[in-house]
Amino acid sequence: MAAIARKDGSTEGLKVSLRRRWRRLAVDWLGEAPPVVMETHGGLGRLFIGCYEDIAQGIVFEQQPSRVEVLARQRPSWAVYGGDCERLLTVGVGAHLSVDWLDLDPYGSPWEALHAFLTSARPRASHVVLTVNDGLRLRVKIDQSWRTPVLEPVVQRFGNDLHDRYLQVCRWLLEREAGEAGYDLSRFEGYYCGHAAQMTHYAALLTLPASSGSWTGQVSGKSSPSSLTGGVKEPGN
């Protein structure tokens, strides 16, 4: 397992490149001002150094106390919270800012934190950029999709053989989560990387229809997408 972890750590440069490129793209959607970023898994702050040092307002979560101290010193103008991000997001922590850039960088599944963000009471920006590191493809590869709670709706509809279609699975799940929160999935791209291509990086743009309100809680959900659609960007394509 240690060897796998080291090799997967080599994807750090890809994470930074994806975020930097989407920051350039996001000017068209978010405007010239820097985005308000929420990092759900701050770690040692490497993504902040590579992508977000120029941003004055942001929110970061981290479970390990020693790392929380590092993050607080690194970004004194940000709100830094120690604890489980899913639990804290669920009760509305960080709702003092209207976040328009959500960065999910867990070791495993990002879906629980995304769900907590989208379903909790907090201001909703009209456009939200998502940048994601997703580690679930390994479970899919070893035929554990049916034993993975966040993948249950996918398995029920499309079966357990999802490894070669995992990017489409991510798009399908994201469209489903976004729709239930009142957002449209306007743009999506991703690729596989890391040891045995078991990591998945993707980025997306969620757009709130003009008729929707700016505060969650009274959200009219949309129906789930009916198929595993294409539209994903593979490396080199």
XYZ file of N, CA, C and O in Angstrom, residues 69-220:
608
model
N -3.018 23.845 12.359
C -2.130 24.941 12.757
C -1.307 25.436 11.568
O -1.113 26.646 11.393
N -0.823 24.513 10.760
C -0.055 24.893 9.563
C -0.925 25.722 8.627
O -0.497 26.769 8.110
N -2.152 25.286 8.398
C -3.055 25.990 7.486
C -3.415 27.377 8.012
O -3.521 28.332 7.240
N -3.597 27.493 9.320
C -3.946 28.787 9.899
C -2.810 29.793 9.751
O -3.039 30.981 9.486
N -1.571 29.331 9.890
C -0.427 30.226 9.701
C -0.243 30.569 8.230
O 0.174 31.669 7.880
N -0.557 29.625 7.374
C -0.345 29.787 5.940
C -1.282 30.825 5.335
O -0.910 31.554 4.420
N -2.521 30.896 5.822
C -3.556 31.751 5.220
C -4.346 32.468 6.321
O -5.485 32.119 6.611
N -3.758 33.485 6.933
C -4.377 34.126 8.097
C -5.706 34.810 7.822
O -6.481 35.054 8.760
N -6.004 35.141 6.569
C -7.277 35.809 6.274
C -8.403 34.823 5.961
O -9.553 35.229 5.778
N -8.097 33.525 5.910
C -9.108 32.517 5.630
C -9.748 32.033 6.936
O -9.161 32.157 8.019
N -10.928 31.444 6.813
C -11.549 30.723 7.930
C -11.030 29.293 7.898
O -11.180 28.592 6.895
N -10.398 28.868 8.987
C -9.783 27.545 9.073
C -10.494 26.751 10.162
O -10.548 27.185 11.315
N -11.030 25.581 9.800
C -11.799 24.774 10.733
C -11.164 23.406 10.891
O -10.831 22.739 9.904
N -11.019 22.972 12.140
C -10.525 21.645 12.439
C -11.675 20.702 12.722
O -12.546 21.005 13.538
N -11.706 19.570 12.027
C -12.762 18.594 12.254
C -13.184 17.935 10.962
O -12.628 18.202 9.890
N -14.161 17.060 11.058
C -14.671 16.336 9.906
C -15.494 17.271 9.031
O -16.517 17.797 9.460
N -15.067 17.452 7.786
C -15.717 18.445 6.933
C -17.162 18.078 6.627
O -18.020 18.973 6.531
N -17.457 16.805 6.492
C -18.835 16.424 6.177
C -19.790 16.824 7.295
O -20.864 17.385 7.053
N -19.388 16.541 8.530
C -20.231 16.904 9.672
C -20.356 18.414 9.803
O -21.455 18.943 10.025
N -19.238 19.120 9.630
C -19.266 20.574 9.781
C -20.071 21.236 8.661
O -20.835 22.179 8.901
N -19.922 20.744 7.442
C -20.695 21.299 6.335
C -22.189 21.061 6.536
O -23.010 21.938 6.247
N -22.543 19.898 7.031
C -23.948 19.547 7.214
C -24.658 20.529 8.146
O -25.833 20.866 7.923
N -23.952 21.019 9.165
C -24.573 21.953 10.120
C -24.362 23.410 9.712
O -24.676 24.320 10.476
N -23.818 23.640 8.503
C -23.754 24.992 7.967
C -22.489 25.772 8.251
O -22.457 26.991 8.029
N -21.445 25.099 8.731
C -20.185 25.813 8.975
C -19.663 26.372 7.651
O -19.681 25.703 6.621
N -19.206 27.607 7.686
C -18.705 28.269 6.486
C -19.762 29.020 5.705
O -19.476 29.550 4.626
N -20.968 29.121 6.260
C -22.063 29.787 5.542
C -21.957 31.310 5.571
O -22.820 31.996 5.013
N -20.912 31.837 6.192
C -20.731 33.293 6.213
C -20.208 33.812 4.870
O -20.212 35.024 4.637
N -19.760 32.897 3.999
C -19.254 33.294 2.685
C -20.051 32.591 1.595
O -20.485 31.449 1.765
N -20.208 33.271 0.472
C -20.828 32.669 -0.703
C -19.721 32.045 -1.548
O -19.018 32.746 -2.281
N -19.566 30.753 -1.434
C -18.475 30.027 -2.081
C -18.803 29.813 -3.556
O -19.885 29.316 -3.897
N -17.873 30.163 -4.438
C -18.064 29.879 -5.857
C -16.963 28.990 -6.431
O -16.871 28.818 -7.645
N -16.134 28.415 -5.553
C -15.127 27.440 -5.988
C -14.982 26.407 -4.876
O -14.525 26.725 -3.784
N -15.407 25.183 -5.142
C -15.339 24.106 -4.164
C -14.264 23.121 -4.589
O -14.348 22.526 -5.668
N -13.254 22.947 -3.733
C -12.130 22.060 -4.018
C -12.219 20.848 -3.098
O -12.115 20.969 -1.878
N -12.421 19.677 -3.702
C -12.565 18.420 -2.964
C -11.345 17.552 -3.239
O -11.148 17.095 -4.362
N -10.525 17.322 -2.211
C -9.276 16.583 -2.393
C -9.092 15.548 -1.282
O -8.108 15.573 -0.548
N -10.037 14.610 -1.142
C -9.892 13.571 -0.125
C -8.993 12.440 -0.609
O -8.624 12.375 -1.787
N -8.671 11.507 0.293
C -7.953 10.310 -0.123
C -8.885 9.336 -0.840
O -8.458 8.582 -1.702
N -10.164 9.332 -0.476
C -11.108 8.392 -1.044
C -12.239 9.090 -1.774
O -12.037 9.757 -2.775
N -13.445 8.933 -1.228
C -14.636 9.440 -1.892
C -14.856 10.926 -1.623
O -14.829 11.364 -0.473
N -15.142 11.716 -2.669
C -15.485 13.134 -2.478
C -16.984 13.372 -2.349
O -17.412 14.489 -2.058
N -17.788 12.329 -2.567
C -19.220 12.538 -2.767
C -19.955 12.921 -1.494
O -20.922 13.696 -1.538
N -19.528 12.416 -0.358
C -20.199 12.767 0.897
C -20.022 14.244 1.226
O -20.963 14.924 1.656
N -18.803 14.759 1.019
C -18.557 16.173 1.283
C -19.309 17.056 0.295
O -19.858 18.102 0.666
N -19.351 16.654 -0.966
C -20.103 17.420 -1.959
C -21.579 17.460 -1.590
O -22.224 18.521 -1.655
N -22.135 16.323 -1.200
C -23.542 16.267 -0.815
C -23.814 17.179 0.383
O -24.823 17.908 0.403
N -22.919 17.150 1.363
C -23.100 17.997 2.543
C -23.076 19.476 2.174
O -23.852 20.275 2.708
N -22.188 19.839 1.262
C -22.123 21.237 0.814
C -23.398 21.644 0.091
O -23.977 22.704 0.360
N -23.861 20.820 -0.834
C -24.997 21.192 -1.674
C -26.323 21.177 -0.930
O -27.257 21.893 -1.310
N -26.436 20.391 0.124
C -27.717 20.246 0.807
C -27.815 21.030 2.106
O -28.890 21.063 2.717
N -26.741 21.669 2.537
C -26.781 22.435 3.787
C -27.229 23.869 3.526
O -27.196 24.361 2.397
N -27.683 24.523 4.580
C -28.175 25.896 4.472
C -27.002 26.859 4.389
O -26.267 27.056 5.356
N -26.819 27.436 3.211
C -25.722 28.381 2.985
C -26.029 29.172 1.719
O -26.848 28.748 0.891
N -25.408 30.336 1.538
C -25.620 31.092 0.294
C -25.216 30.254 -0.907
O -24.258 29.489 -0.859
N -25.960 30.410 -1.982
C -25.660 29.676 -3.211
C -25.230 30.661 -4.284
O -25.994 31.538 -4.693
N -24.010 30.493 -4.742
C -23.528 31.327 -5.834
C -24.201 30.915 -7.136
O -24.595 29.757 -7.319
N -24.321 31.846 -8.065
C -24.964 31.533 -9.341
C -24.128 30.580 -10.183
O -24.663 29.814 -10.985
N -22.811 30.613 -10.001
C -21.902 29.683 -10.673
C -20.944 29.126 -9.621
O -20.394 29.886 -8.807
N -20.743 27.822 -9.652
C -19.811 27.171 -8.727
C -18.897 26.255 -9.534
O -19.370 25.367 -10.255
N -17.606 26.475 -9.405
C -16.610 25.591 -10.013
C -16.253 24.505 -9.008
O -16.032 24.785 -7.822
N -16.211 23.266 -9.482
C -15.760 22.138 -8.672
C -14.457 21.606 -9.242
O -14.347 21.405 -10.460
N -13.471 21.373 -8.377
C -12.253 20.671 -8.768
C -12.086 19.511 -7.793
O -12.110 19.710 -6.579
N -11.898 18.300 -8.338
C -12.092 17.101 -7.527
C -10.974 16.087 -7.744
O -10.560 15.827 -8.876
N -10.514 15.510 -6.641
C -9.680 14.317 -6.647
C -10.533 13.177 -6.093
O -10.995 13.241 -4.961
N -10.756 12.145 -6.884
C -11.671 11.062 -6.538
C -10.892 9.752 -6.503
O -10.308 9.344 -7.503
N -10.899 9.082 -5.339
C -10.142 7.848 -5.189
C -10.968 6.575 -5.222
O -10.468 5.508 -4.838
N -12.209 6.648 -5.700
C -13.085 5.480 -5.648
C -12.872 4.471 -6.773
O -13.402 3.366 -6.715
N -12.127 4.829 -7.797
C -12.020 3.913 -8.942
C -11.361 2.588 -8.561
O -11.627 1.557 -9.182
N -10.519 2.582 -7.522
C -9.911 1.331 -7.076
C -10.979 0.367 -6.576
O -10.946 -0.826 -6.885
N -11.938 0.869 -5.804
C -13.023 0.002 -5.337
C -13.843 -0.528 -6.508
O -14.277 -1.686 -6.508
N -14.041 0.317 -7.498
C -14.768 -0.122 -8.684
C -13.980 -1.218 -9.407
O -14.544 -2.215 -9.861
N -12.670 -1.056 -9.470
C -11.816 -2.016 -10.178
C -11.885 -3.395 -9.541
O -11.852 -4.419 -10.244
N -11.970 -3.460 -8.215
C -11.993 -4.760 -7.521
C -13.428 -5.209 -7.236
O -13.687 -5.972 -6.311
N -14.358 -4.726 -8.070
C -15.758 -5.161 -8.035
C -16.430 -4.901 -6.691
O -17.216 -5.718 -6.202
N -16.128 -3.729 -6.117
C -16.763 -3.348 -4.861
C -17.783 -2.221 -5.038
O -18.212 -1.608 -4.059
N -18.171 -1.948 -6.270
C -19.152 -0.885 -6.498
C -20.423 -1.124 -5.702
O -20.981 -0.211 -5.080
N -20.905 -2.359 -5.703
C -22.179 -2.685 -5.055
C -22.086 -2.593 -3.532
O -23.120 -2.528 -2.851
N -20.860 -2.557 -2.993
C -20.669 -2.424 -1.547
C -20.243 -1.010 -1.154
O -19.788 -0.793 -0.043
N -20.362 -0.074 -2.081
C -19.983 1.311 -1.842
C -21.241 2.161 -1.831
O -21.871 2.349 -2.877
N -21.651 2.679 -0.655
C -22.961 3.329 -0.549
C -23.214 4.430 -1.576
O -24.301 4.497 -2.150
N -22.213 5.280 -1.845
C -22.470 6.394 -2.769
C -22.676 5.917 -4.208
O -23.224 6.652 -5.035
N -22.244 4.681 -4.509
C -22.405 4.148 -5.858
C -23.653 3.287 -6.006
O -23.952 2.805 -7.112
N -24.396 3.086 -4.940
C -25.574 2.227 -5.000
C -26.572 2.650 -6.081
O -27.072 1.801 -6.826
N -26.897 3.954 -6.206
C -27.864 4.310 -7.256
C -27.344 4.032 -8.666
O -28.130 3.737 -9.569
N -26.022 4.120 -8.860
C -25.444 3.817 -10.173
C -25.544 2.325 -10.455
O -25.942 1.904 -11.552
N -25.190 1.511 -9.462
C -25.235 0.063 -9.632
C -26.660 -0.402 -9.889
O -26.905 -1.262 -10.747
N -27.604 0.161 -9.154
C -29.001 -0.242 -9.332
C -29.492 0.026 -10.750
O -30.298 -0.724 -11.293
N -28.982 1.091 -11.344
C -29.472 1.458 -12.675
C -28.629 0.866 -13.806
O -29.161 0.500 -14.857
N -27.296 0.769 -13.599
C -26.411 0.414 -14.709
C -25.591 -0.855 -14.482
O -24.844 -1.260 -15.360
N -25.698 -1.451 -13.287
C -24.944 -2.661 -13.018
C -23.625 -2.390 -12.310
O -23.244 -1.245 -12.054
N -22.889 -3.472 -11.999
C -21.682 -3.380 -11.184
C -20.409 -3.169 -11.992
O -19.371 -2.816 -11.444
N -20.451 -3.378 -13.286
C -19.254 -3.299 -14.134
C -19.057 -1.849 -14.586
O -19.487 -1.446 -15.667
N -18.383 -1.065 -13.744
C -18.304 0.383 -13.964
C -16.885 0.889 -14.184
O -16.702 2.082 -14.451
N -15.872 0.025 -14.101
C -14.496 0.499 -14.093
C -14.142 1.303 -15.333
O -13.577 2.396 -15.242
N -14.457 0.773 -16.501
C -14.092 1.456 -17.741
C -14.964 2.670 -18.016
O -14.671 3.455 -18.934
N -16.015 2.846 -17.242
C -16.945 3.963 -17.430
C -16.961 4.894 -16.226
O -17.903 5.665 -16.061
N -15.901 4.842 -15.407
C -16.001 5.573 -14.145
C -16.105 7.084 -14.338
O -16.777 7.769 -13.570
N -15.467 7.634 -15.340
C -15.642 9.067 -15.597
C -17.100 9.395 -15.927
O -17.636 10.413 -15.473
N -17.734 8.535 -16.698
C -19.154 8.742 -16.987
C -19.989 8.595 -15.727
O -20.982 9.308 -15.541
N -19.578 7.667 -14.849
C -20.254 7.529 -13.558
C -20.160 8.830 -12.766
O -21.145 9.303 -12.187
N -18.965 9.420 -12.747
C -18.770 10.675 -12.013
C -19.661 11.773 -12.576
O -20.285 12.534 -11.824
N -19.704 11.856 -13.894
C -20.565 12.871 -14.511
C -22.033 12.625 -14.157
O -22.768 13.561 -13.834
N -22.465 11.363 -14.226
C -23.851 11.021 -13.915
C -24.194 11.381 -12.469
O -25.232 11.992 -12.190
N -23.316 10.994 -11.538
C -23.555 11.303 -10.125
C -23.558 12.804 -9.872
O -24.373 13.316 -9.102
N -22.643 13.515 -10.526
C -22.558 14.949 -10.325
C -23.802 15.645 -10.871
O -24.348 16.564 -10.239
N -24.246 15.211 -12.035
C -25.466 15.791 -12.592
C -26.654 15.523 -11.673
O -27.524 16.379 -11.479
N -26.679 14.348 -11.072
C -27.748 13.979 -10.143
C -27.709 14.841 -8.880
O -28.729 15.382 -8.449
N -26.523 14.950 -8.262
C -26.376 15.757 -7.046
C -26.687 17.224 -7.316
O -27.379 17.885 -6.535
N -26.161 17.728 -8.422
C -26.396 19.130 -8.765
C -27.875 19.382 -9.005
O -28.451 20.379 -8.528
N -28.529 18.491 -9.752
C -29.935 18.670 -10.057
C -30.806 18.674 -8.820
O -31.748 19.470 -8.711
N -30.489 17.811 -7.863
C -31.271 17.769 -6.627
C -31.105 19.040 -5.809
O -31.976 19.387 -5.005
N -30.007 19.749 -6.023
C -29.773 21.017 -5.325
C -30.201 22.228 -6.153
O -29.985 23.363 -5.749
N -30.787 21.980 -7.323
C -31.280 23.074 -8.151
C -30.297 23.622 -9.156
O -30.585 24.622 -9.815
N -29.138 22.972 -9.311
C -28.114 23.436 -10.250
C -28.156 22.637 -11.548
O -28.570 21.473 -11.581
N -27.682 23.267 -12.616
C -27.401 22.579 -13.868
C -25.903 22.272 -13.941
O -25.077 23.081 -13.497
N -25.566 21.121 -14.496
C -24.172 20.800 -14.785
C -23.858 21.336 -16.169
O -24.296 20.794 -17.184
N -23.102 22.431 -16.229
C -22.869 23.134 -17.492
C -21.600 22.700 -18.202
O -21.477 22.866 -19.422
N -20.642 22.164 -17.453
C -19.365 21.770 -18.075
C -18.719 20.703 -17.208
O -18.804 20.756 -15.974
N -18.069 19.738 -17.845
C -17.417 18.654 -17.113
C -16.257 18.128 -17.945
O -16.365 17.953 -19.154
N -15.143 17.856 -17.284
C -14.030 17.150 -17.927
C -13.240 16.413 -16.869
O -13.241 16.786 -15.689
N -12.576 15.344 -17.281
C -11.801 14.588 -16.316
C -10.864 13.611 -16.984
O -10.867 13.450 -18.208
N -10.059 12.936 -16.155
C -9.093 11.967 -16.662
C -8.695 11.039 -15.518
O -8.902 11.337 -14.336
N -8.118 9.894 -15.874
C -7.587 8.943 -14.910
C -6.087 9.172 -14.744
O -5.398 9.575 -15.686
N -5.562 8.874 -13.557
C -4.141 9.076 -13.312
C -3.718 8.268 -12.083
O -4.525 7.562 -11.481
N -2.446 8.394 -11.710
C -1.934 7.686 -10.549
C -1.603 6.236 -10.848
O -1.682 5.766 -11.985
N -1.220 5.512 -9.807
C -0.847 4.103 -9.933
C -2.011 3.303 -10.506
O -3.126 3.323 -9.993
N -1.759 2.614 -11.609
C -2.764 1.790 -12.285
C -4.005 2.590 -12.663
O -5.089 2.033 -12.801
N -3.832 3.899 -12.837
C -4.937 4.788 -13.227
C -6.131 4.658 -12.287
O -7.284 4.758 -12.706
N -5.842 4.495 -10.989
C -6.929 4.293 -10.042
C -7.458 5.607 -9.461
O -8.496 5.609 -8.787
N -6.784 6.722 -9.731
C -7.286 8.019 -9.311
C -8.030 8.677 -10.468
O -7.722 8.444 -11.639
N -8.995 9.509 -10.117
C -9.758 10.237 -11.126
C -9.767 11.712 -10.739
O -10.145 12.049 -9.615
N -9.322 12.556 -11.648
C -9.411 14.010 -11.466
C -10.477 14.546 -12.404
O -10.541 14.147 -13.570
N -11.321 15.433 -11.901
C -12.278 16.081 -12.789
C -12.615 17.475 -12.273
O -12.361 17.822 -11.112
N -13.132 18.271 -13.175
C -13.570 19.628 -12.860
C -14.912 19.850 -13.524
O -15.228 19.230 -14.544
N -15.697 20.730 -12.935
C -17.057 20.939 -13.437
C -17.511 22.352 -13.106
O -16.998 22.999 -12.187
N -18.488 22.792 -13.863
C -19.146 24.070 -13.612
C -20.619 23.811 -13.344
O -21.313 23.215 -14.179
N -21.089 24.242 -12.161
C -22.505 24.178 -11.817
C -23.099 25.568 -11.985
O -22.505 26.560 -11.551
N -24.269 25.636 -12.590
C -24.923 26.911 -12.854
C -26.318 26.899 -12.253
O -27.099 25.967 -12.475
N -26.614 27.931 -11.507
C -27.923 28.069 -10.880
C -28.847 28.814 -11.837
O -28.534 29.933 -12.250
N -29.988 28.230 -12.237
C -30.904 28.948 -13.117
C -31.317 30.287 -12.522
O -31.436 30.433 -11.303
N -31.538 31.255 -13.386
C -31.811 32.622 -12.928
C -33.040 32.711 -12.050
O -33.146 33.598 -11.189
N -33.971 31.780 -12.202
C -35.210 31.841 -11.434
C -35.068 31.310 -10.022
O -35.964 31.460 -9.198
N -33.923 30.660 -9.709
C -33.741 30.073 -8.389
C -33.270 31.113 -7.392
O -32.672 32.126 -7.742
N -33.499 30.841 -6.118
C -33.073 31.753 -5.064
C -31.604 31.612 -4.758
O -30.918 30.752 -5.297
N -31.103 32.465 -3.867
C -29.682 32.471 -3.541
C -29.374 31.766 -2.227
O -28.235 31.729 -1.815
N -30.391 31.196 -1.557
C -30.165 30.545 -0.265
C -30.750 29.147 -0.299
O -31.873 28.946 -0.750
N -30.020 28.162 0.182
C -30.519 26.800 0.146
C -31.567 26.586 1.224
O -31.787 27.414 2.093
N -32.180 25.423 1.181
C -33.201 25.077 2.154
C -34.534 24.890 1.457
O -35.255 23.938 1.737
N -34.877 25.767 0.531
C -36.085 25.632 -0.279
C -35.664 25.277 -1.706
O -35.775 26.079 -2.616
N -35.154 24.076 -1.886
C -34.617 23.672 -3.184
C -35.589 22.716 -3.863
O -36.012 21.733 -3.272
N -35.952 23.020 -5.078
C -36.784 22.104 -5.863
C -35.872 21.253 -6.722
O -35.235 21.745 -7.643
